[in-house]
Coordinates of C-alpha atoms in Angstrom, one line a residue:
X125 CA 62.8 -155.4 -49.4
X126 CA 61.5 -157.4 -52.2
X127 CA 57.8 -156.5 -52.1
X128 CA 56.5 -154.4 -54.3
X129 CA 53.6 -153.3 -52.9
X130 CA 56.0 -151.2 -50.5
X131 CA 59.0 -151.1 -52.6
X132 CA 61.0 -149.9 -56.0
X133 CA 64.1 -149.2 -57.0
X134 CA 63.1 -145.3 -56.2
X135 CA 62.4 -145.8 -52.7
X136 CA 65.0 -148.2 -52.0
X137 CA 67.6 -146.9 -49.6
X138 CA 70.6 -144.8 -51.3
X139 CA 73.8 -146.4 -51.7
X140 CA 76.7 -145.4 -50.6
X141 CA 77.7 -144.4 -54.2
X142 CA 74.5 -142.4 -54.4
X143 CA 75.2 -140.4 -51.4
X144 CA 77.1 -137.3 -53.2
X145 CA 76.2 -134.8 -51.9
X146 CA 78.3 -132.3 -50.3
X147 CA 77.5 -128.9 -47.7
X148 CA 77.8 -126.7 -51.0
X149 CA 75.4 -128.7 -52.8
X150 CA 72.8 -128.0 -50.1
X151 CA 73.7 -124.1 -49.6
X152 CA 73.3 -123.9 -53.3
X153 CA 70.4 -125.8 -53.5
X154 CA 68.5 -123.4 -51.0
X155 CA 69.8 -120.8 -52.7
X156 CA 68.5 -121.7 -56.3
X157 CA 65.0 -122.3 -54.1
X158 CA 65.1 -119.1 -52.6
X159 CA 65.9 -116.9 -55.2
X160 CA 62.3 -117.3 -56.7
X161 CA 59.6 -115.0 -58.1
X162 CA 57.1 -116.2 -55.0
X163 CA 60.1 -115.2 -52.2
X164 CA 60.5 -112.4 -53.9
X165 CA 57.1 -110.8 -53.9
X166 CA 56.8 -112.1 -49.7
X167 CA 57.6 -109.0 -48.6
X168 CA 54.8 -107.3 -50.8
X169 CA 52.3 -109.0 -49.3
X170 CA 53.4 -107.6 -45.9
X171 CA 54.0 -104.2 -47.0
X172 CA 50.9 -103.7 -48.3
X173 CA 49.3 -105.2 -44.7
X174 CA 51.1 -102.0 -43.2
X175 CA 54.3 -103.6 -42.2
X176 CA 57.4 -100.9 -42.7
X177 CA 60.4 -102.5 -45.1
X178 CA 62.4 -103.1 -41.6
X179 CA 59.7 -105.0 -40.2
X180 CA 58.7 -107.0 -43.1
X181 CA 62.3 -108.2 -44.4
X182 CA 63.0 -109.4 -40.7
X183 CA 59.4 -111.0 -40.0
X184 CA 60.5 -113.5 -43.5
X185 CA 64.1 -114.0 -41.8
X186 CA 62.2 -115.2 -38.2
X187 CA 60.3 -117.4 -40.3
X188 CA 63.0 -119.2 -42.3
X189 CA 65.0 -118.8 -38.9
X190 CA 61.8 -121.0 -37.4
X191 CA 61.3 -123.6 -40.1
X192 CA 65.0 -124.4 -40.5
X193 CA 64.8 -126.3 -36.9
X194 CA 62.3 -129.5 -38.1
X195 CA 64.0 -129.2 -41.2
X196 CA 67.2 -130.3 -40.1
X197 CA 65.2 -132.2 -37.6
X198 CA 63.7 -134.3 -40.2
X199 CA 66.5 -134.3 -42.6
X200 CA 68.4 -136.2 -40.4
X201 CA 67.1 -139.5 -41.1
X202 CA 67.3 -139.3 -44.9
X203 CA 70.7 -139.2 -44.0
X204 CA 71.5 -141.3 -41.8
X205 CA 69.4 -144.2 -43.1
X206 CA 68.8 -142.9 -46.5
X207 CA 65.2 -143.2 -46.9
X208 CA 62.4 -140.6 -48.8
X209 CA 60.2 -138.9 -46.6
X210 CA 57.5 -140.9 -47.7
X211 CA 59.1 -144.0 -46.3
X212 CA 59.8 -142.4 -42.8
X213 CA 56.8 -141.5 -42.7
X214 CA 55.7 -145.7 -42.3
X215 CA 57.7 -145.3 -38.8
X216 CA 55.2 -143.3 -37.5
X217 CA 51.9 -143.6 -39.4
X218 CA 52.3 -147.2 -40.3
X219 CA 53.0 -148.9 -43.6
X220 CA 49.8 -148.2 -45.0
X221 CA 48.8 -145.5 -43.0
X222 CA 52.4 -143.6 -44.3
X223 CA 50.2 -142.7 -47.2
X224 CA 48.0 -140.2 -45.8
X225 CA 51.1 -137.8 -45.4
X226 CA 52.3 -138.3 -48.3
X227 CA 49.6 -137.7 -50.0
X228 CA 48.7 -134.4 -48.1
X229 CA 52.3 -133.4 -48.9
X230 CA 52.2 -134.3 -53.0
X231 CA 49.1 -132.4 -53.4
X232 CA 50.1 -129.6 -51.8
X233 CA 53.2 -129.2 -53.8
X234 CA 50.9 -130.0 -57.3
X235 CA 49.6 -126.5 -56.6
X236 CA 53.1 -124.8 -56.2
X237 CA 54.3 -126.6 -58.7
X238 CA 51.2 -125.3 -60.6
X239 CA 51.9 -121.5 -59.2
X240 CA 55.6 -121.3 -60.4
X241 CA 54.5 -122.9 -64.2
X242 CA 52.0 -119.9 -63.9
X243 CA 54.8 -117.2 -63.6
X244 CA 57.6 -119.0 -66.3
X245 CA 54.0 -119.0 -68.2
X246 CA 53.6 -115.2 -67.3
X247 CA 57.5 -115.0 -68.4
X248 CA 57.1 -116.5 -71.7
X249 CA 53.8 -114.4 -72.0
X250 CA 55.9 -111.1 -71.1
X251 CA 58.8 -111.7 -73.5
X252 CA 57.0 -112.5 -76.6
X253 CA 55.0 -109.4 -76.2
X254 CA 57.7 -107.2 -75.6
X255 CA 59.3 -108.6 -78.4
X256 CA 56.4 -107.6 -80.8
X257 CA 56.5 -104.3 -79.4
X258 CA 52.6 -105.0 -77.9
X259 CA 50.8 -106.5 -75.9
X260 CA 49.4 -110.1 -76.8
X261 CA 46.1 -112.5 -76.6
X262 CA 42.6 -111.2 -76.8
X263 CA 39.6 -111.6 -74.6
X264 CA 39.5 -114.1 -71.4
X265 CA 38.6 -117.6 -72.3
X266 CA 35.2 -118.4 -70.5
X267 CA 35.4 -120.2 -67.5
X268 CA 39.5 -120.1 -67.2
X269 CA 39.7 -116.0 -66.5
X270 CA 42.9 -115.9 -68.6
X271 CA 43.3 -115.2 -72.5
X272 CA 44.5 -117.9 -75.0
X273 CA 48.0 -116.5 -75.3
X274 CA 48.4 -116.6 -71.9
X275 CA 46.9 -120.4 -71.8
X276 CA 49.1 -121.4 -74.8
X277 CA 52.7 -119.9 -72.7
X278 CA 51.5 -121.9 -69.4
X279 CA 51.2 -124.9 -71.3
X280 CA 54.4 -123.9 -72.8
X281 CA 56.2 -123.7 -69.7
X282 CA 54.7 -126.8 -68.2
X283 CA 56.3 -129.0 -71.4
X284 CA 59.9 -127.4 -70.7
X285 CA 60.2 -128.9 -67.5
X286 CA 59.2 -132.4 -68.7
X287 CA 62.9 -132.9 -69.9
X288 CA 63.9 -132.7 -66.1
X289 CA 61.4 -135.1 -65.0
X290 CA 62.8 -137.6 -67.6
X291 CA 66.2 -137.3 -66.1
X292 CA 65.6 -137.5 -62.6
X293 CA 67.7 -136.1 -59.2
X294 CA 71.3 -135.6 -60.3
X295 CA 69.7 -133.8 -63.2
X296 CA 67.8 -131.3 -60.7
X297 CA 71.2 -131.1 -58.8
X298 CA 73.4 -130.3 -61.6
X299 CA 71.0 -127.6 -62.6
X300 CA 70.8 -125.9 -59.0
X301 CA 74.7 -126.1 -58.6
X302 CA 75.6 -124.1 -61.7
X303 CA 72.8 -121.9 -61.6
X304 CA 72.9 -120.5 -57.6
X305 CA 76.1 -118.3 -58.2
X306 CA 74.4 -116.6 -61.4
X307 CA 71.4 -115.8 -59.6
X308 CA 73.9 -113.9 -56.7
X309 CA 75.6 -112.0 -59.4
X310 CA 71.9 -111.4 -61.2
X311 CA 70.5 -110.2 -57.0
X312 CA 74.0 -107.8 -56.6
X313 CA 73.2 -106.6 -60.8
X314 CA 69.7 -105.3 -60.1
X315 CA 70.9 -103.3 -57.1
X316 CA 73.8 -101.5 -58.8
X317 CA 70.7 -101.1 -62.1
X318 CA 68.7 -99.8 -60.0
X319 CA 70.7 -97.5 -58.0
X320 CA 71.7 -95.8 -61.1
X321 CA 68.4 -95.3 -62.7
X322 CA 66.9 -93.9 -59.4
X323 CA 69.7 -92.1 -58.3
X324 CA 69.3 -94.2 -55.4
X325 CA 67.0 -96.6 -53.4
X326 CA 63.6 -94.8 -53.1
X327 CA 61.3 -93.7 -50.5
X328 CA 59.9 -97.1 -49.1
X329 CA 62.9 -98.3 -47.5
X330 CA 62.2 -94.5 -44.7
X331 CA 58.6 -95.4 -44.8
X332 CA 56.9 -95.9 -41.2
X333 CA 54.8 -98.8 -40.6
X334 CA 50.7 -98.2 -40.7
X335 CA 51.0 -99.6 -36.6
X336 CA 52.8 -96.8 -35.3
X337 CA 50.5 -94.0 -33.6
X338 CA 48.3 -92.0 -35.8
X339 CA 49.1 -94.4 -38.5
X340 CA 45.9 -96.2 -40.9
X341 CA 46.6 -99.4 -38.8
X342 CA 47.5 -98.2 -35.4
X343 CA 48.0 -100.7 -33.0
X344 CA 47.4 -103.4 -34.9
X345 CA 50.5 -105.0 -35.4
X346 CA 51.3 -107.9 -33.9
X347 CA 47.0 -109.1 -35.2
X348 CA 48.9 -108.6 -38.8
X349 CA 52.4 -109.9 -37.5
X350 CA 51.5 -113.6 -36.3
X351 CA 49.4 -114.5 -39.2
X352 CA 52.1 -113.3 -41.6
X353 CA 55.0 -115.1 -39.7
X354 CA 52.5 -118.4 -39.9
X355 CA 52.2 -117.8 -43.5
X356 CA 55.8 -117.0 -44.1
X357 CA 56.6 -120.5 -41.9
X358 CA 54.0 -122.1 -44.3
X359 CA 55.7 -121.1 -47.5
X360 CA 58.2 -123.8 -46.5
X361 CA 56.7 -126.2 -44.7
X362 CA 56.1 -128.9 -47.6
X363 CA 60.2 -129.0 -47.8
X364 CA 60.6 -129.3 -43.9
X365 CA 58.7 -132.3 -44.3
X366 CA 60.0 -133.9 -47.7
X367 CA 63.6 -132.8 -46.9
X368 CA 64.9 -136.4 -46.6
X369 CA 64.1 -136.2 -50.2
X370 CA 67.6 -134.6 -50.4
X371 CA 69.2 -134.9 -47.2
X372 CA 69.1 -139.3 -48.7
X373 CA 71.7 -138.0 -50.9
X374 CA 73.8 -136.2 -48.0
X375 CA 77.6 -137.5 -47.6
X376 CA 77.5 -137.0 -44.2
X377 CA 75.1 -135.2 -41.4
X378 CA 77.4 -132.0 -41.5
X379 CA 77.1 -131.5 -45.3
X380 CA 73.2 -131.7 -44.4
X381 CA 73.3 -129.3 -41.2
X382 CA 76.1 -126.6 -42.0
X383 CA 74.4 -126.5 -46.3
X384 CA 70.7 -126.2 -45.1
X385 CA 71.9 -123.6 -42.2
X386 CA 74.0 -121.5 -44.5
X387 CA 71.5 -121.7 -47.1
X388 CA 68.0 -121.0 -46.1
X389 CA 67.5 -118.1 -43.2
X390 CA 70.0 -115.3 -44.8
X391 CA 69.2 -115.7 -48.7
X392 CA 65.8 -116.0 -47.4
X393 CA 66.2 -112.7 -45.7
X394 CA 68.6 -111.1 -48.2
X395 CA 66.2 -111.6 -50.8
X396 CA 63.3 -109.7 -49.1
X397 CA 65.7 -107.0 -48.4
X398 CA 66.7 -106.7 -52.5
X399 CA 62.7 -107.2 -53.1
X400 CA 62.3 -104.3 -51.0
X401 CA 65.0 -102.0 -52.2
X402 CA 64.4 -102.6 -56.0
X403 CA 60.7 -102.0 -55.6
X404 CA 61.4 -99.0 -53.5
X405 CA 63.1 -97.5 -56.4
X406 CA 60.4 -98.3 -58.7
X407 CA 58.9 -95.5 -56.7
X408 CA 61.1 -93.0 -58.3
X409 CA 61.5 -94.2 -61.5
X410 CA 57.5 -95.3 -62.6
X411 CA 56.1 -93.4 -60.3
X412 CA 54.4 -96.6 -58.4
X413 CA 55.6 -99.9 -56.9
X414 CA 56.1 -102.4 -58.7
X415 CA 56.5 -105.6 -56.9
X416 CA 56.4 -108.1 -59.9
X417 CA 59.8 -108.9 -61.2
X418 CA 58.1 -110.2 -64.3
X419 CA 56.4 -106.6 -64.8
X420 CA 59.5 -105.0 -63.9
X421 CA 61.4 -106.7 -66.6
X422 CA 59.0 -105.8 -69.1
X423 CA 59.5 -102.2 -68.7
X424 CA 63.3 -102.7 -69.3
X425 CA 64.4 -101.2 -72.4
X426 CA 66.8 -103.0 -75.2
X427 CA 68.8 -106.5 -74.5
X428 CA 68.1 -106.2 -71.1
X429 CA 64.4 -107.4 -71.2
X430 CA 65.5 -110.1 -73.1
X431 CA 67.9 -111.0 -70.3
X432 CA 66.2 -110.3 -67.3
X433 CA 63.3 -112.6 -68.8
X434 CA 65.4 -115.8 -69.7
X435 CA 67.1 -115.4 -66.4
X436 CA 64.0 -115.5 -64.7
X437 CA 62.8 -118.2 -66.5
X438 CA 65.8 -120.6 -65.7
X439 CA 65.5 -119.8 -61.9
X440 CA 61.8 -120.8 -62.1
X441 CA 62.4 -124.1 -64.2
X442 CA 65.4 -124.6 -60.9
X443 CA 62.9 -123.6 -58.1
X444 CA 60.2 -125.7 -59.7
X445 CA 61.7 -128.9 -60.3
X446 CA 63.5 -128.8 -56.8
X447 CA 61.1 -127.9 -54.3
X448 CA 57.9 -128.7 -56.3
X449 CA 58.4 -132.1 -58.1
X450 CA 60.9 -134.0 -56.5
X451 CA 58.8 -134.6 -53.2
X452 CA 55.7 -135.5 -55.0
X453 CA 57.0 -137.4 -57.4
X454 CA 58.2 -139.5 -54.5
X455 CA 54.9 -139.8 -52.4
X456 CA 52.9 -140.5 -55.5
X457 CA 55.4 -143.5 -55.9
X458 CA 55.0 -144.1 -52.2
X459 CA 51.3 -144.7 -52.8
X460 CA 51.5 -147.9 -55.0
X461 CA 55.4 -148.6 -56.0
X462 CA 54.7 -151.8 -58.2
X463 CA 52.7 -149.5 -60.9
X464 CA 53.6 -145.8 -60.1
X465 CA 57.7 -144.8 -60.4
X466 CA 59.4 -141.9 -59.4
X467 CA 59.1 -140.5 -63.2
X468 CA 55.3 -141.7 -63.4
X469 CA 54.7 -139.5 -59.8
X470 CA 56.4 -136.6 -61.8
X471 CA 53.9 -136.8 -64.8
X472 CA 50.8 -137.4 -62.2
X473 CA 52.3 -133.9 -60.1
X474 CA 52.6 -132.2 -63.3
X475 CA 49.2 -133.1 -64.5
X476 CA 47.3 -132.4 -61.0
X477 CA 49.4 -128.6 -61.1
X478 CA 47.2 -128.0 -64.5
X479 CA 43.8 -129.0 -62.9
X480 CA 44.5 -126.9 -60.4
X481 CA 43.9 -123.5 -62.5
X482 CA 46.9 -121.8 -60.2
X483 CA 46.3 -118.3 -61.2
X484 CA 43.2 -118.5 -59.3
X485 CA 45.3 -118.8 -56.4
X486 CA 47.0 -115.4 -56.9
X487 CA 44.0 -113.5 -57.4
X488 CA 44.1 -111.5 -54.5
X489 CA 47.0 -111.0 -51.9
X490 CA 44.1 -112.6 -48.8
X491 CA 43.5 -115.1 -50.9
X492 CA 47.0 -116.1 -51.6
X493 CA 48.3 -116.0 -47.8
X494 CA 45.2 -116.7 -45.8
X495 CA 43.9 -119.1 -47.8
X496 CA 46.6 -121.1 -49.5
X497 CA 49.6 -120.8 -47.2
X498 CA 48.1 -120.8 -44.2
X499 CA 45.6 -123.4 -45.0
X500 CA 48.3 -126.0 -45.7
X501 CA 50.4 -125.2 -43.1
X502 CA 47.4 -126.1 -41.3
X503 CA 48.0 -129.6 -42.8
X504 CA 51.8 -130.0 -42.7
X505 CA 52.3 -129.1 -39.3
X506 CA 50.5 -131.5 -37.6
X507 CA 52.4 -134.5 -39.5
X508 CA 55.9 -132.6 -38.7
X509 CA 54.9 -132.7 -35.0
X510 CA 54.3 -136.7 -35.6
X511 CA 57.3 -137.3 -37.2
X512 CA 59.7 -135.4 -34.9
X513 CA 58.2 -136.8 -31.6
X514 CA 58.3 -140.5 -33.3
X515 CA 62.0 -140.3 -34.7
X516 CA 63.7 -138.4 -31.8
X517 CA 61.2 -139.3 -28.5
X518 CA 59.7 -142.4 -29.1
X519 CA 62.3 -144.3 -31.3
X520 CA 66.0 -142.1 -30.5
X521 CA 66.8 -142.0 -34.1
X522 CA 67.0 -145.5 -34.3
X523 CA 65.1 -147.5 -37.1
X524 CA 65.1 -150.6 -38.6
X525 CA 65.4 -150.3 -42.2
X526 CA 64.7 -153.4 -44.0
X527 CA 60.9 -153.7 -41.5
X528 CA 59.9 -150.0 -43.4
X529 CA 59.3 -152.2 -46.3
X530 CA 57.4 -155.5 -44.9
X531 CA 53.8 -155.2 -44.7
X532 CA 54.0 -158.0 -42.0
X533 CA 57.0 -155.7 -40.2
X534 CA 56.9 -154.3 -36.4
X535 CA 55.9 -151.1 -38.5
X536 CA 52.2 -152.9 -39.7
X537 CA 50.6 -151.8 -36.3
X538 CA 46.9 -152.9 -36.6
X539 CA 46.6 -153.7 -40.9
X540 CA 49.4 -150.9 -41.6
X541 CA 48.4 -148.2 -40.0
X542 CA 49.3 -146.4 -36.4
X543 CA 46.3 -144.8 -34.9
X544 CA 48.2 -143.2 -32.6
X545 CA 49.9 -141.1 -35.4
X546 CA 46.5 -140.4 -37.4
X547 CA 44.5 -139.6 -33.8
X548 CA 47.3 -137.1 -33.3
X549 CA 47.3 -135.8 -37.1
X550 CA 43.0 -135.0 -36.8
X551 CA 43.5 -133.3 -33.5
X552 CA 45.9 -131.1 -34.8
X553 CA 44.0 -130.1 -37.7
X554 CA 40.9 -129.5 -35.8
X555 CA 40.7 -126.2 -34.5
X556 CA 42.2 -124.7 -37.9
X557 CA 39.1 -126.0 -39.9
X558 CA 36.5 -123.4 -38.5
X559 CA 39.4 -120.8 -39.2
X560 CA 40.2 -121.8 -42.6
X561 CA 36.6 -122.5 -43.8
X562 CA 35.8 -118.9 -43.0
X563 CA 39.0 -117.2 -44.8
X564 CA 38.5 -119.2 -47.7
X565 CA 34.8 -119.1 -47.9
X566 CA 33.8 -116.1 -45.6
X567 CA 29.8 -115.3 -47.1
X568 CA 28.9 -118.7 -46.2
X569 CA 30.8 -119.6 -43.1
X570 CA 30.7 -116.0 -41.4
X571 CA 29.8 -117.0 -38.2
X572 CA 33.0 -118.3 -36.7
X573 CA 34.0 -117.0 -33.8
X574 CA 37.2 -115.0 -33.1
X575 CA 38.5 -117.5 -31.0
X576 CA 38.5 -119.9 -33.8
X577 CA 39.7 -117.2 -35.8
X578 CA 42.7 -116.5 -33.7
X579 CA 44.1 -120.0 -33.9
X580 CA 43.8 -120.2 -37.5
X581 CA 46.5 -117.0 -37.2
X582 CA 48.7 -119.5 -35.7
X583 CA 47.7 -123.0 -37.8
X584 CA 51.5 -124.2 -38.0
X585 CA 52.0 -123.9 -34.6
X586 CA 48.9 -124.8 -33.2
X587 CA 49.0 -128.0 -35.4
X588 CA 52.9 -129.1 -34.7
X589 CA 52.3 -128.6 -31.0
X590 CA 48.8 -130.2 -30.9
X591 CA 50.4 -133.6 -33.0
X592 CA 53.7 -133.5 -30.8
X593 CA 51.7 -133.9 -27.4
X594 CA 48.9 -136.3 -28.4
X595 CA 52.0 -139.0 -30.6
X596 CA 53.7 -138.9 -27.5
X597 CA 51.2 -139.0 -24.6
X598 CA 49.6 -141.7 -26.7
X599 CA 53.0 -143.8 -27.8
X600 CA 54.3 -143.3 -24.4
X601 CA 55.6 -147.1 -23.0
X602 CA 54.2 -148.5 -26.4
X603 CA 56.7 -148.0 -28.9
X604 CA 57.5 -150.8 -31.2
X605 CA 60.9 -152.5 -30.3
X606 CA 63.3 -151.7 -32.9
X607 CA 65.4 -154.1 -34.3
X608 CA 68.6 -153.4 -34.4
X609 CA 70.5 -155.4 -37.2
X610 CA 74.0 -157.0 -35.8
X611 CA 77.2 -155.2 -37.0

């Protein structure tokens, strides 16, 4: 336990003081996730790929439905043993080889972290210039493809949240307790605003979907359905695998199950039902939709911009620090715990999410799901596959603690790392690469067959499933003895 080179006070298992955490604190925690500018705008995306407001709202409710199953999969052994994800991960990948998942995972969530500081930017950016009655900034700054003013509020943004990496977890849980039940009120608020402008709930809710017969898309659904469910599963799939993150903290395995189950699949689904309804009345009352809740705010009148905005801005600062900083911070510590603590990996995530230039990301809605979400589920889903298979097939939840952090433990392998685990992580990644290389760089990888194409649809899948049957066909009769410490 005393080695640094695999240990610190950050990573150390929790105590039982430490483990606080309570079913409501979970439920609220998902819902202070959920309710997010990103979720919001989900079911944009797949209206505007033809889906009908019936289809899309329940195609984001599958999803969460689908992802919630490794989460509480995984999250059961922060809890029981009270380890980080990047420490269960050295079960499977080996001590040393532990790192390669955690640093997939960390850099993944530098560019969401980098995406939600973007819109409490775009927030800031909003607000001041409704407050001066005009627009603000100037021309786009070479290179960067944004103005100054909208440079200087990013940066702005980004400091805010430094306060929370300074204080650490309970900090991030206070926050998410005490702001979940505002963000309900704000959700049931809208509706009842927008109702009342509109007169009602607009025209997209009785809108058909471009599949059906005679439609722009006809028969074409389920080629636009499985990508978007993939996508949708992907927009999640970094917190399926750093859930023990949390779950560490859990007073028991029902406050884990019955708060992740409550909170995730219906907000998740409630919220693309609001997103559609409010920006169906956007119809009627500015004659377009608007899908942005930032842009919708600004066309408020009076006190209520002003409102709207700071609300907003305090779920993103919530969202942000929760799903976007606490698992990196972790995994960067994970890489090298005698130099780099849980607050250093906070400043290192925080620095990588401005490097990253996010709003390059958003550009275009292909971009931002074909590319970005898709891509890394590509990544993710392989190493959930690993860790699942290892912790319920090949080791039946059982670990020994005190060998995750001895480089000379029954968790070494061959010099730290298991090559079992990274054989099975490559082959699962595989057959996306020719898939993603074309979506994200189609004029000079447009070749690629539709085959290839196809499986890229289904990247999370393919990948989990790929991973799940190579770990165990290739741990099978060789898994390391656990030790079981005496009672």
């Amino acid at each position: 336990m005393n080695n640094n080179d695999l240990w610190n006070e950050d990573l150390a298992p929790t105590s039982a003081a430490q483990r606080t955490w309570r079913w409501y604190h979970f439920a609220a925690l998902w819902v202070g996730m959920v309710m997010c500018i990103p979720a919001y705008t989900l079911s944009a995306s797949l209206i505007e790929g033809g889906m009908s407001a019936y289809q899309a709202v329940l195609t984001v409710f599958l999803a969460n439905a689908i992802v919630l199953l490794p989460m509480l999969a995984i999250g059961h052994a922060g809890t029981k043993y009270g380890i980080p994800y990047a420490v269960l991960a050295r079960a499977s990948f080996g001590t040393a080889g532990a790192k390669l998942p955690a640093l997939m995972r960390a850099i993944v969530a530098c560019g969401w972290y980098g995406i939600q500081t973007w819109f409490g930017g775009q927030m800031i950016y909003t607000l001041l210039g409704a407050l001066m009655g005009a627009p603000i900034g100037g021309d786009k700054l070479p290179g960067l493809g944004i103005n100054l003013a909208q440079l200087l509020c990013f940066l702005a943004f980004w400091a805010i949240q430094f306060w929370y990496i300074v204080h650490g977890m309970d900090a991030i849980r206070k926050l998410e307790t005490y702001t979940a039940p505002l963000k309900i009120l704000i959700c049931f608020v809208l509706l009842w605003w927008v109702h009342d402008k509109a007169g009602g709930f607009g025209p997209l809710l009785h809108k058909p979907s471009q599949f059906v017969e005679g439609g722009a898309k006809a028969g074409q659904f389920w080629s636009t359905f499985w990508p978007s469910l993939t996508a949708m599963v992907g927009f999640w799939a970094t917190l399926a695998l750093n859930i023990p993150d949390f779950t560490r903290f859990a007073k028991s395995q029902k406050d884990q199950l019955v708060g992740q189950s409550v909170g995730l699949p219906v907000p998740m689904g409630l919220l693309a039902a609001l997103a559609v309804i409010v920006t169906s009345a956007t119809v009627v009352l500015y004659g377009e939709a608007i899908w942005d809740p930032v842009d919708l705010s600004s066309r408020m009148t009076g006190v209520a911009v002003l409102v709207a905005l700071v609300i907003l801005l305090i779920d993103t600062v919530s969202v942000n620090l929760a799903a976007n900083l606490v698992g990196p911070a972790y995994d960067f510590s994970a890489l090298a715990p005698k130099r780099i603590s849980y607050r250093t990996g906070g400043y290192i995530t925080a620095a990588i999410a401005l490097a990253m230039m996010p709003w390059k990301l958003l550009e275009t809605t292909e971009g931002y799901i074909f590319t970005w979400l898709i891509g890394y589920s590509a990544l993710l889903g392989p190493i959930a596959g690993v860790l699942i298979v290892d912790y319920y097939l090949v080791r039946r939840t059982e670990l020994d603690v005190a060998q995750l952090y001895r480089e000379d433990g029954v968790y070494s392998y061959g010099a730290g790392w298991n090559m079992a685990a990274i054989a099975a992580f490559v082959l699962g990644v595989l057959p996306n690469i020719p898939g993603f290389l074309n979506a994200a760089f189609p004029q000079s990888f447009p070749g690629v067959g539709a085959t290839f194409k196809t499986i890229y649809t289904y990247a999370w899948f393919v990948g989990i499933a790929i991973s799940a049957l190579v770990y165990g066909a290739m741990m099978r009769g060789k898994a390391v003895p656990v030790l079981v410490p005496q009672s």
